[in-house]
Amino acid sequence: LTFPQLPPDQLLAWLADELTDGVTIGQAATAEQNLRRIANALADNAREGRHALVVIDEAQILEETNAWETLRLLLNFTDGESPLLTLLLVGQPSLLSALARQSELAERLGMTCLVRPFSRDETAAYVHRRLKSAGAKRTIFADRAFDTLFELTGGIPRRINRLGDLCLLVGFAEELPRIESPHVEAVCEELIALSQQ
């Protein structure tokens, strides 16, 4: 779920639709009907040896929608011993303090983790991995460009993605053989100038 600003009843309806491969029973489905659909889908998964993973991005927003209790109750679905779904909440650091205020949910979570920004070497490894996954066959960023990319983004993956993507776009448009440190700086300055307009 990438847009968690749903009230609890809509959250249940969305989850029921997703777990049943988009099969809906109409706009007027009640919370009870959606819970039954979720329970049946989770039971089917367990019989087929599958396990549901519910990922909620920007989960710190859930505090505004009072959906915490709904999520906590979803963790009640078990096969008697093991949960039938895994709940992964991803968000900004404020998510940790929001969870601290939801002690009943927090105590059901297996772990909480604050992902720190990448180091310079982790930034380079991250970009290399992303480029390799995209099919890159050659070195695209010069070593010094990684230093600059790290310094300008603070090692924060979303910032790395944004600046790196723009560097690739400019590099392609200008037919650069390799992206060097000055290119990263220039793209970042342009990015900042655009965001201030």
PDB file of C-alpha atoms in Angstrom:
ATOM      1  CA  LEU A   1       0.000   0.000   0.000  1.00  0.00           C
ATOM      2  CA  THR A   2       1.713   3.160  -1.149  1.00  0.00           C
ATOM      3  CA  PHE A   3      -1.040   5.577  -0.167  1.00  0.00           C
ATOM      4  CA  PRO A   4      -2.058   4.721   3.401  1.00  0.00           C
ATOM      5  CA  GLN A   5      -4.393   7.669   3.965  1.00  0.00           C
ATOM      6  CA  LEU A   6      -7.400   5.390   4.072  1.00  0.00           C
ATOM      7  CA  PRO A   7      -9.869   5.156   6.920  1.00  0.00           C
ATOM      8  CA  PRO A   8      -9.966   1.692   8.523  1.00  0.00           C
ATOM      9  CA  ASP A   9     -13.003   0.450   6.548  1.00  0.00           C
ATOM     10  CA  GLN A  10     -11.407   1.436   3.224  1.00  0.00           C
ATOM     11  CA  LEU A  11      -8.108  -0.101   4.307  1.00  0.00           C
ATOM     12  CA  LEU A  12      -9.903  -3.408   4.914  1.00  0.00           C
ATOM     13  CA  ALA A  13     -11.654  -3.187   1.541  1.00  0.00           C
ATOM     14  CA  TRP A  14      -8.368  -2.481  -0.247  1.00  0.00           C
ATOM     15  CA  LEU A  15      -6.630  -5.351   1.513  1.00  0.00           C
ATOM     16  CA  ALA A  16      -9.507  -7.730   0.793  1.00  0.00           C
ATOM     17  CA  ASP A  17      -9.401  -6.786  -2.898  1.00  0.00           C
ATOM     18  CA  GLU A  18      -5.627  -7.257  -3.063  1.00  0.00           C
ATOM     19  CA  LEU A  19      -5.655 -10.626  -1.299  1.00  0.00           C
ATOM     20  CA  THR A  20      -8.397 -11.911  -3.596  1.00  0.00           C
ATOM     21  CA  ASP A  21      -6.588 -10.835  -6.776  1.00  0.00           C
ATOM     22  CA  GLY A  22      -8.787  -7.785  -7.255  1.00  0.00           C
ATOM     23  CA  VAL A  23     -12.093  -9.671  -7.042  1.00  0.00           C
ATOM     24  CA  THR A  24     -14.570  -7.223  -5.565  1.00  0.00           C
ATOM     25  CA  ILE A  25     -18.026  -7.824  -4.203  1.00  0.00           C
ATOM     26  CA  GLY A  26     -19.280  -4.323  -4.826  1.00  0.00           C
ATOM     27  CA  GLN A  27     -18.920  -0.874  -3.351  1.00  0.00           C
ATOM     28  CA  ALA A  28     -21.204  -1.650  -0.419  1.00  0.00           C
ATOM     29  CA  ALA A  29     -19.142  -4.458   1.148  1.00  0.00           C
ATOM     30  CA  THR A  30     -19.312  -4.239   4.913  1.00  0.00           C
ATOM     31  CA  ALA A  31     -16.300  -4.437   7.216  1.00  0.00           C
ATOM     32  CA  GLU A  32     -17.506  -7.906   8.241  1.00  0.00           C
ATOM     33  CA  GLN A  33     -17.639  -9.074   4.606  1.00  0.00           C
ATOM     34  CA  ASN A  34     -14.160  -7.688   3.940  1.00  0.00           C
ATOM     35  CA  LEU A  35     -12.780  -9.360   7.055  1.00  0.00           C
ATOM     36  CA  ARG A  36     -14.318 -12.656   5.945  1.00  0.00           C
ATOM     37  CA  ARG A  37     -12.735 -12.243   2.487  1.00  0.00           C
ATOM     38  CA  ILE A  38      -9.367 -11.553   4.126  1.00  0.00           C
ATOM     39  CA  ALA A  39      -9.687 -14.560   6.419  1.00  0.00           C
ATOM     40  CA  ASN A  40     -10.616 -16.851   3.511  1.00  0.00           C
ATOM     41  CA  ALA A  41      -7.768 -15.566   1.338  1.00  0.00           C
ATOM     42  CA  LEU A  42      -5.252 -16.038   4.139  1.00  0.00           C
ATOM     43  CA  ALA A  43      -6.541 -19.555   4.845  1.00  0.00           C
ATOM     44  CA  ASP A  44      -6.281 -20.407   1.130  1.00  0.00           C
ATOM     45  CA  ASN A  45      -2.723 -19.100   1.110  1.00  0.00           C
ATOM     46  CA  ALA A  46      -1.796 -21.276   4.074  1.00  0.00           C
ATOM     47  CA  ARG A  47      -3.294 -24.388   2.446  1.00  0.00           C
ATOM     48  CA  GLU A  48      -1.263 -23.671  -0.697  1.00  0.00           C
ATOM     49  CA  GLY A  49       1.937 -23.128   1.289  1.00  0.00           C
ATOM     50  CA  ARG A  50       1.997 -19.390   0.683  1.00  0.00           C
ATOM     51  CA  HIS A  51       2.289 -16.526   3.133  1.00  0.00           C
ATOM     52  CA  ALA A  52       0.888 -13.018   2.689  1.00  0.00           C
ATOM     53  CA  LEU A  53       3.132 -10.007   3.107  1.00  0.00           C
ATOM     54  CA  VAL A  54       1.382  -6.676   3.640  1.00  0.00           C
ATOM     55  CA  VAL A  55       3.744  -3.758   3.054  1.00  0.00           C
ATOM     56  CA  ILE A  56       2.588  -0.277   3.990  1.00  0.00           C
ATOM     57  CA  ASP A  57       4.820   2.534   2.770  1.00  0.00           C
ATOM     58  CA  GLU A  58       4.730   5.956   4.433  1.00  0.00           C
ATOM     59  CA  ALA A  59       3.218   4.192   7.438  1.00  0.00           C
ATOM     60  CA  GLN A  60       3.734   7.214   9.702  1.00  0.00           C
ATOM     61  CA  ILE A  61       0.628   8.643   7.984  1.00  0.00           C
ATOM     62  CA  LEU A  62      -1.487   5.880   9.566  1.00  0.00           C
ATOM     63  CA  GLU A  63      -1.588   7.867  12.787  1.00  0.00           C
ATOM     64  CA  GLU A  64      -3.797  10.435  11.047  1.00  0.00           C
ATOM     65  CA  THR A  65      -6.326   7.790   9.954  1.00  0.00           C
ATOM     66  CA  ASN A  66      -6.699   5.814  13.209  1.00  0.00           C
ATOM     67  CA  ALA A  67      -5.930   2.603  11.318  1.00  0.00           C
ATOM     68  CA  TRP A  68      -3.522   1.248  13.953  1.00  0.00           C
ATOM     69  CA  GLU A  69      -6.149  -0.891  15.669  1.00  0.00           C
ATOM     70  CA  THR A  70      -7.243  -2.362  12.329  1.00  0.00           C
ATOM     71  CA  LEU A  71      -3.669  -3.428  11.592  1.00  0.00           C
ATOM     72  CA  ARG A  72      -3.230  -4.846  15.079  1.00  0.00           C
ATOM     73  CA  LEU A  73      -6.359  -6.953  14.686  1.00  0.00           C
ATOM     74  CA  LEU A  74      -5.189  -8.250  11.296  1.00  0.00           C
ATOM     75  CA  LEU A  75      -2.296  -9.843  13.140  1.00  0.00           C
ATOM     76  CA  ASN A  76      -4.860 -12.034  14.931  1.00  0.00           C
ATOM     77  CA  PHE A  77      -5.232 -14.156  11.793  1.00  0.00           C
ATOM     78  CA  THR A  78      -3.283 -17.322  12.585  1.00  0.00           C
ATOM     79  CA  ASP A  79      -3.403 -20.993  11.767  1.00  0.00           C
ATOM     80  CA  GLY A  80      -3.395 -21.716  15.484  1.00  0.00           C
ATOM     81  CA  GLU A  81       0.349 -21.323  15.898  1.00  0.00           C
ATOM     82  CA  SER A  82       1.755 -19.033  13.230  1.00  0.00           C
ATOM     83  CA  PRO A  83       0.478 -15.744  11.832  1.00  0.00           C
ATOM     84  CA  LEU A  84      -1.033 -15.959   8.356  1.00  0.00           C
ATOM     85  CA  LEU A  85       0.396 -12.634   7.302  1.00  0.00           C
ATOM     86  CA  THR A  86       3.478 -10.554   7.877  1.00  0.00           C
ATOM     87  CA  LEU A  87       3.027  -6.843   8.320  1.00  0.00           C
ATOM     88  CA  LEU A  88       5.889  -4.610   7.156  1.00  0.00           C
ATOM     89  CA  LEU A  89       5.551  -0.947   8.040  1.00  0.00           C
ATOM     90  CA  VAL A  90       7.934   1.364   6.199  1.00  0.00           C
ATOM     91  CA  GLY A  91       8.164   5.065   6.852  1.00  0.00           C
ATOM     92  CA  GLN A  92       9.963   8.146   8.026  1.00  0.00           C
ATOM     93  CA  PRO A  93      11.722   8.170  11.431  1.00  0.00           C
ATOM     94  CA  SER A  94       8.539   9.607  12.994  1.00  0.00           C
ATOM     95  CA  LEU A  95       7.036   6.127  12.522  1.00  0.00           C
ATOM     96  CA  LEU A  96       9.044   4.901  15.518  1.00  0.00           C
ATOM     97  CA  SER A  97       7.529   7.491  17.840  1.00  0.00           C
ATOM     98  CA  ALA A  98       4.062   6.835  16.391  1.00  0.00           C
ATOM     99  CA  LEU A  99       4.489   3.125  17.123  1.00  0.00           C
ATOM    100  CA  ALA A 100       5.674   3.909  20.653  1.00  0.00           C
ATOM    101  CA  ARG A 101       2.241   5.462  21.245  1.00  0.00           C
ATOM    102  CA  GLN A 102       0.591   2.267  19.951  1.00  0.00           C
ATOM    103  CA  SER A 103       2.006  -0.149  22.514  1.00  0.00           C
ATOM    104  CA  GLU A 104      -0.464  -2.968  21.779  1.00  0.00           C
ATOM    105  CA  LEU A 105       0.556  -2.995  18.119  1.00  0.00           C
ATOM    106  CA  ALA A 106       4.247  -2.399  18.839  1.00  0.00           C
ATOM    107  CA  GLU A 107       4.453  -5.425  21.125  1.00  0.00           C
ATOM    108  CA  ARG A 108       3.120  -7.655  18.332  1.00  0.00           C
ATOM    109  CA  LEU A 109       5.788  -6.550  15.879  1.00  0.00           C
ATOM    110  CA  GLY A 110       8.725  -8.933  15.593  1.00  0.00           C
ATOM    111  CA  MET A 111      11.240  -6.135  15.177  1.00  0.00           C
ATOM    112  CA  THR A 112      11.677  -2.479  14.499  1.00  0.00           C
ATOM    113  CA  CYS A 113      14.612  -1.062  12.660  1.00  0.00           C
ATOM    114  CA  LEU A 114      15.816   2.410  11.818  1.00  0.00           C
ATOM    115  CA  VAL A 115      17.696   2.332   8.539  1.00  0.00           C
ATOM    116  CA  ARG A 116      20.568   4.755   8.719  1.00  0.00           C
ATOM    117  CA  PRO A 117      21.856   6.641   5.689  1.00  0.00           C
ATOM    118  CA  PHE A 118      24.388   4.822   3.514  1.00  0.00           C
ATOM    119  CA  SER A 119      28.111   5.381   3.830  1.00  0.00           C
ATOM    120  CA  ARG A 120      30.078   6.503   0.770  1.00  0.00           C
ATOM    121  CA  ASP A 121      30.968   2.885  -0.097  1.00  0.00           C
ATOM    122  CA  GLU A 122      27.384   1.726   0.473  1.00  0.00           C
ATOM    123  CA  THR A 123      26.158   4.550  -1.781  1.00  0.00           C
ATOM    124  CA  ALA A 124      28.477   3.364  -4.565  1.00  0.00           C
ATOM    125  CA  ALA A 125      27.475  -0.290  -4.052  1.00  0.00           C
ATOM    126  CA  TYR A 126      23.787   0.692  -4.079  1.00  0.00           C
ATOM    127  CA  VAL A 127      24.117   2.592  -7.363  1.00  0.00           C
ATOM    128  CA  HIS A 128      26.209  -0.180  -8.931  1.00  0.00           C
ATOM    129  CA  ARG A 129      23.588  -2.754  -7.947  1.00  0.00           C
ATOM    130  CA  ARG A 130      20.709  -0.658  -9.283  1.00  0.00           C
ATOM    131  CA  LEU A 131      22.528  -0.069 -12.574  1.00  0.00           C
ATOM    132  CA  LYS A 132      23.418  -3.747 -12.917  1.00  0.00           C
ATOM    133  CA  SER A 133      19.779  -4.707 -12.266  1.00  0.00           C
ATOM    134  CA  ALA A 134      18.758  -2.270 -15.001  1.00  0.00           C
ATOM    135  CA  GLY A 135      21.135  -3.978 -17.433  1.00  0.00           C
ATOM    136  CA  ALA A 136      24.184  -1.694 -17.385  1.00  0.00           C
ATOM    137  CA  LYS A 137      27.183  -3.414 -18.987  1.00  0.00           C
ATOM    138  CA  ARG A 138      29.802  -0.737 -18.310  1.00  0.00           C
ATOM    139  CA  THR A 139      30.856   1.741 -15.646  1.00  0.00           C
ATOM    140  CA  ILE A 140      28.650   4.811 -15.851  1.00  0.00           C
ATOM    141  CA  PHE A 141      29.649   6.868 -12.801  1.00  0.00           C
ATOM    142  CA  ALA A 142      33.299   7.789 -12.198  1.00  0.00           C
ATOM    143  CA  ASP A 143      34.675   7.032  -8.722  1.00  0.00           C
ATOM    144  CA  ARG A 144      34.800  10.731  -7.759  1.00  0.00           C
ATOM    145  CA  ALA A 145      31.177  11.066  -8.860  1.00  0.00           C
ATOM    146  CA  PHE A 146      30.219   8.669  -6.057  1.00  0.00           C
ATOM    147  CA  ASP A 147      31.964  10.916  -3.538  1.00  0.00           C
ATOM    148  CA  THR A 148      29.924  13.857  -4.791  1.00  0.00           C
ATOM    149  CA  LEU A 149      26.704  11.851  -4.974  1.00  0.00           C
ATOM    150  CA  PHE A 150      27.202  10.752  -1.375  1.00  0.00           C
ATOM    151  CA  GLU A 151      28.052  14.260  -0.136  1.00  0.00           C
ATOM    152  CA  LEU A 152      25.064  15.857  -1.858  1.00  0.00           C
ATOM    153  CA  THR A 153      22.496  13.243  -0.783  1.00  0.00           C
ATOM    154  CA  GLY A 154      23.761  12.444   2.691  1.00  0.00           C
ATOM    155  CA  GLY A 155      23.530   8.760   1.753  1.00  0.00           C
ATOM    156  CA  ILE A 156      19.711   8.797   1.838  1.00  0.00           C
ATOM    157  CA  PRO A 157      18.446   6.287  -0.754  1.00  0.00           C
ATOM    158  CA  ARG A 158      15.531   8.343  -2.063  1.00  0.00           C
ATOM    159  CA  ARG A 159      17.810  11.323  -2.605  1.00  0.00           C
ATOM    160  CA  ILE A 160      20.389   9.082  -4.262  1.00  0.00           C
ATOM    161  CA  ASN A 161      17.672   7.737  -6.570  1.00  0.00           C
ATOM    162  CA  ARG A 162      16.437  11.187  -7.511  1.00  0.00           C
ATOM    163  CA  LEU A 163      19.841  12.764  -8.137  1.00  0.00           C
ATOM    164  CA  GLY A 164      21.208   9.611  -9.774  1.00  0.00           C
ATOM    165  CA  ASP A 165      18.229   9.345 -12.131  1.00  0.00           C
ATOM    166  CA  LEU A 166      18.599  12.977 -13.185  1.00  0.00           C
ATOM    167  CA  CYS A 167      22.343  12.501 -13.722  1.00  0.00           C
ATOM    168  CA  LEU A 168      21.619   9.522 -15.964  1.00  0.00           C
ATOM    169  CA  LEU A 169      19.051  11.511 -17.916  1.00  0.00           C
ATOM    170  CA  VAL A 170      21.422  14.454 -18.419  1.00  0.00           C
ATOM    171  CA  GLY A 171      24.289  12.105 -19.238  1.00  0.00           C
ATOM    172  CA  PHE A 172      22.167  10.434 -21.906  1.00  0.00           C
ATOM    173  CA  ALA A 173      20.946  13.739 -23.337  1.00  0.00           C
ATOM    174  CA  GLU A 174      24.480  15.127 -23.511  1.00  0.00           C
ATOM    175  CA  GLU A 175      25.907  11.803 -24.775  1.00  0.00           C
ATOM    176  CA  LEU A 176      28.448  11.676 -21.948  1.00  0.00           C
ATOM    177  CA  PRO A 177      30.713   8.615 -21.921  1.00  0.00           C
ATOM    178  CA  ARG A 178      30.777   8.727 -18.105  1.00  0.00           C
ATOM    179  CA  ILE A 179      29.202  10.838 -15.382  1.00  0.00           C
ATOM    180  CA  GLU A 180      31.877  12.756 -13.519  1.00  0.00           C
ATOM    181  CA  SER A 181      31.767  14.686 -10.255  1.00  0.00           C
ATOM    182  CA  PRO A 182      31.160  18.101 -11.911  1.00  0.00           C
ATOM    183  CA  HIS A 183      28.150  16.646 -13.737  1.00  0.00           C
ATOM    184  CA  VAL A 184      26.622  15.497 -10.450  1.00  0.00           C
ATOM    185  CA  GLU A 185      27.228  18.934  -8.922  1.00  0.00           C
ATOM    186  CA  ALA A 186      25.687  20.721 -11.910  1.00  0.00           C
ATOM    187  CA  VAL A 187      22.601  18.497 -11.907  1.00  0.00           C
ATOM    188  CA  CYS A 188      22.170  18.999  -8.171  1.00  0.00           C
ATOM    189  CA  GLU A 189      22.457  22.795  -8.508  1.00  0.00           C
ATOM    190  CA  GLU A 190      19.858  22.743 -11.268  1.00  0.00           C
ATOM    191  CA  LEU A 191      17.618  20.484  -9.178  1.00  0.00           C
ATOM    192  CA  ILE A 192      17.839  22.851  -6.226  1.00  0.00           C
ATOM    193  CA  ALA A 193      17.212  25.877  -8.458  1.00  0.00           C
ATOM    194  CA  LEU A 194      14.087  24.237  -9.894  1.00  0.00           C
ATOM    195  CA  SER A 195      12.752  23.261  -6.489  1.00  0.00           C
ATOM    196  CA  GLN A 196      13.071  26.871  -5.261  1.00  0.00           C
ATOM    197  CA  GLN A 197      11.046  28.346  -8.131  1.00  0.00           C
TER     198      GLN A 197
END
